[in-house]
mmCIF file of N, CA and C in Angstrom:
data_model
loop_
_atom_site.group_PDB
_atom_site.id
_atom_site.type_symbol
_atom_site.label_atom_id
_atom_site.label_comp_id
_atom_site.label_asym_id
_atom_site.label_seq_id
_atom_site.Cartn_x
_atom_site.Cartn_y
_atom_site.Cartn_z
ATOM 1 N N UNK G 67 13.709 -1.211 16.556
ATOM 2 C CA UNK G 67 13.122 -2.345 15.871
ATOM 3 C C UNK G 67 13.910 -2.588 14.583
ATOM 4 N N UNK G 68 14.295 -3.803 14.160
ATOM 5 C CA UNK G 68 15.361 -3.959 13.035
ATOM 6 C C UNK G 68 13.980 -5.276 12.402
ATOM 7 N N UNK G 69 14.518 -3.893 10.910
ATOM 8 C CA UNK G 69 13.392 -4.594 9.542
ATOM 9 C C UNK G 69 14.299 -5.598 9.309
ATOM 10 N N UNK G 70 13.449 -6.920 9.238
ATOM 11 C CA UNK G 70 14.039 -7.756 8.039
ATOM 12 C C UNK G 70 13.184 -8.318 6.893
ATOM 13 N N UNK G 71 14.156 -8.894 6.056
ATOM 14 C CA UNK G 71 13.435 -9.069 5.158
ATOM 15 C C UNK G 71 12.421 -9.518 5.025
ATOM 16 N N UNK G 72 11.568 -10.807 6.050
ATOM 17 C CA UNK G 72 10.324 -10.579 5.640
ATOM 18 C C UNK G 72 9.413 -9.498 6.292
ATOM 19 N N UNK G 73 9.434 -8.892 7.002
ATOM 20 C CA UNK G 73 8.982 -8.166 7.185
ATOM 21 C C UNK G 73 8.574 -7.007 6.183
ATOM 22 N N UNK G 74 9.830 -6.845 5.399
ATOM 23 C CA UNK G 74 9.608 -5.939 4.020
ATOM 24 C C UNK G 74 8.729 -6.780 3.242
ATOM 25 N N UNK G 75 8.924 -7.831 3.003
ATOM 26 C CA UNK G 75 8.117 -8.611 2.303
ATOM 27 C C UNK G 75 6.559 -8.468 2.880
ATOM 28 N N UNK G 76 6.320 -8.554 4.074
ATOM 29 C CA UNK G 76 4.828 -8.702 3.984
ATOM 30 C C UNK G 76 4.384 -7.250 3.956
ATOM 31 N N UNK G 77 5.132 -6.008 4.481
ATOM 32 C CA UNK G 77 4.483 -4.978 4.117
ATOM 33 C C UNK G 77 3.913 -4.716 2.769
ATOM 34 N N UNK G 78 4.913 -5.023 1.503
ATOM 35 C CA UNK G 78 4.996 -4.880 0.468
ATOM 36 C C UNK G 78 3.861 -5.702 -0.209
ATOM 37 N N UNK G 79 3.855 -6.680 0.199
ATOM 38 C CA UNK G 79 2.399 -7.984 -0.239
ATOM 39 C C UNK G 79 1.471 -7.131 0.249
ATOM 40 N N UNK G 80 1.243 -6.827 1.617
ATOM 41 C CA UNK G 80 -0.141 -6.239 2.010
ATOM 42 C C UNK G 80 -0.694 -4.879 1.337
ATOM 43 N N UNK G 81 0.507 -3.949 1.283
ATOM 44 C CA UNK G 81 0.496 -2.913 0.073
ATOM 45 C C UNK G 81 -0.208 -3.370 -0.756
ATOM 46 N N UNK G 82 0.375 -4.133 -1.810
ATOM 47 C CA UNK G 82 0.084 -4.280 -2.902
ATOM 48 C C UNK G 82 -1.603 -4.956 -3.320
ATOM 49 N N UNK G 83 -1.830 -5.217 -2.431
ATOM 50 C CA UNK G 83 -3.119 -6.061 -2.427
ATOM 51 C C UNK G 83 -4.075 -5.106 -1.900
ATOM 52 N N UNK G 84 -3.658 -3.647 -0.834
ATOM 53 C CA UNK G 84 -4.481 -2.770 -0.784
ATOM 54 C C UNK G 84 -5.070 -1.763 -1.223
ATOM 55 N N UNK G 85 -3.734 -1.660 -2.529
ATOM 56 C CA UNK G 85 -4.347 -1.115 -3.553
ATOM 57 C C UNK G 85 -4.896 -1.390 -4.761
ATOM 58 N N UNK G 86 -4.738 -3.192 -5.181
ATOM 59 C CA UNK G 86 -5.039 -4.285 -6.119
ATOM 60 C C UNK G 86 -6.582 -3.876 -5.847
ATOM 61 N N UNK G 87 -6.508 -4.007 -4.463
ATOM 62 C CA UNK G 87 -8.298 -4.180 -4.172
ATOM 63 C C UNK G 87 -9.168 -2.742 -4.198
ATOM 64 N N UNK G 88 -8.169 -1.644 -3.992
ATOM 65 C CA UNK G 88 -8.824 -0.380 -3.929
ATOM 66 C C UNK G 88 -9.231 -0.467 -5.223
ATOM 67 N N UNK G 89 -8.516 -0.594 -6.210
ATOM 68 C CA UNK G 89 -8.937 -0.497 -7.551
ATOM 69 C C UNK G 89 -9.945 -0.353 -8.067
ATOM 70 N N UNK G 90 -10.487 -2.123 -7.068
ATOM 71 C CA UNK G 90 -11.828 -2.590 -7.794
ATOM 72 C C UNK G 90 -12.885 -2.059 -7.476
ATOM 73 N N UNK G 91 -12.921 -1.398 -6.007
ATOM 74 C CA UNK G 91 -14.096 -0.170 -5.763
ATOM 75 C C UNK G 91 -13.818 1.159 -6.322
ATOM 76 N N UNK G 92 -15.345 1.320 -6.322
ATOM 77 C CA UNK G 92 -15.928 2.316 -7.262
ATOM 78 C C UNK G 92 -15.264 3.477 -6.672
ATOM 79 N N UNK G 93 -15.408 3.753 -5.243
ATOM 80 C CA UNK G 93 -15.410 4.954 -4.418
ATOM 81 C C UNK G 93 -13.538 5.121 -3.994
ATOM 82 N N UNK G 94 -12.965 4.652 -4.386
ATOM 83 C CA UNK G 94 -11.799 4.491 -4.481
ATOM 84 C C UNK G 94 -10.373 4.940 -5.413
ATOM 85 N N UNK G 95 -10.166 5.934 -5.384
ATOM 86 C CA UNK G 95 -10.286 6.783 -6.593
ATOM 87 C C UNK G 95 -8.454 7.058 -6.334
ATOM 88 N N UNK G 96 -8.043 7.540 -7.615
ATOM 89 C CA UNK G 96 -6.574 8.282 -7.434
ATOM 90 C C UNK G 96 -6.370 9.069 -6.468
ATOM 91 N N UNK G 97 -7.040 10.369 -5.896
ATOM 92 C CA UNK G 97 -6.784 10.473 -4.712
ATOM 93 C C UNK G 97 -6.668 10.374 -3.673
ATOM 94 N N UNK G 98 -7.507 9.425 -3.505
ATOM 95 C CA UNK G 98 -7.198 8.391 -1.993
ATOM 96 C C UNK G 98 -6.293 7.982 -1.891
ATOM 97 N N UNK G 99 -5.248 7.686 -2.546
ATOM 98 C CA UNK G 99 -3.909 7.224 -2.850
ATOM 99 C C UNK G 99 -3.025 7.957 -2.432
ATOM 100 N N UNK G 100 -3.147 9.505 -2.225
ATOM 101 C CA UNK G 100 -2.780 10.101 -1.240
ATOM 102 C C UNK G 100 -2.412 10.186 0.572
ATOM 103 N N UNK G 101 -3.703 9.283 0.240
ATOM 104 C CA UNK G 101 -4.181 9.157 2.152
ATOM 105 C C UNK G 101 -3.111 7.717 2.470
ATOM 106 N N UNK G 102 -2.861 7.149 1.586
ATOM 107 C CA UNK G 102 -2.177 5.655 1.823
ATOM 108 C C UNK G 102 -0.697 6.638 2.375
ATOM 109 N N UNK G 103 -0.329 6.041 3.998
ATOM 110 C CA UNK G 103 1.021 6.430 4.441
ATOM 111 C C UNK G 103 2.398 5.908 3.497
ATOM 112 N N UNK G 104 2.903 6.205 3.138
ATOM 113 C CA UNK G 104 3.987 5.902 2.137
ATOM 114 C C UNK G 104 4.262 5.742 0.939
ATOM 115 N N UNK G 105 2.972 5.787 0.279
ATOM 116 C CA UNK G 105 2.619 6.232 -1.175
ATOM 117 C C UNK G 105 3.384 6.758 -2.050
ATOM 118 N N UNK G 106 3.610 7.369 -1.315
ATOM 119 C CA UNK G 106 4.512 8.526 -2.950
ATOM 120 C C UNK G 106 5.573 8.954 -1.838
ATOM 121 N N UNK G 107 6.222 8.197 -1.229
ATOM 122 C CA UNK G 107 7.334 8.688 -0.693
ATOM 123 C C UNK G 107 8.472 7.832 -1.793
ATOM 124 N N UNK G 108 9.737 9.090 -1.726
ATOM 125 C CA UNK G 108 10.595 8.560 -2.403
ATOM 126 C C UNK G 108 12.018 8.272 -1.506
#
């Protein structure tokens, strides 16, 4: 399967909005941020 760019693009939008929104719940905490696949990969 060959990434292109939007494809990076919408991962990256959907990312970002899944953790925009984790934020705003309560139960949603820094370590769950763990459980997100690619998180803290470098």
């Amino acid at each position: 399967m060959k990434n292109s760019r939007r494809d990076f693009i919408k991962k990256v939008t959907t990312g970002a909005a899944v953790i925009s929104f984790g934020g705003v719940l309560p139960g949603f905490s820094a370590k769950s941020y763990n459980n997100i696949l690619g998180a803290i990969e470098k």
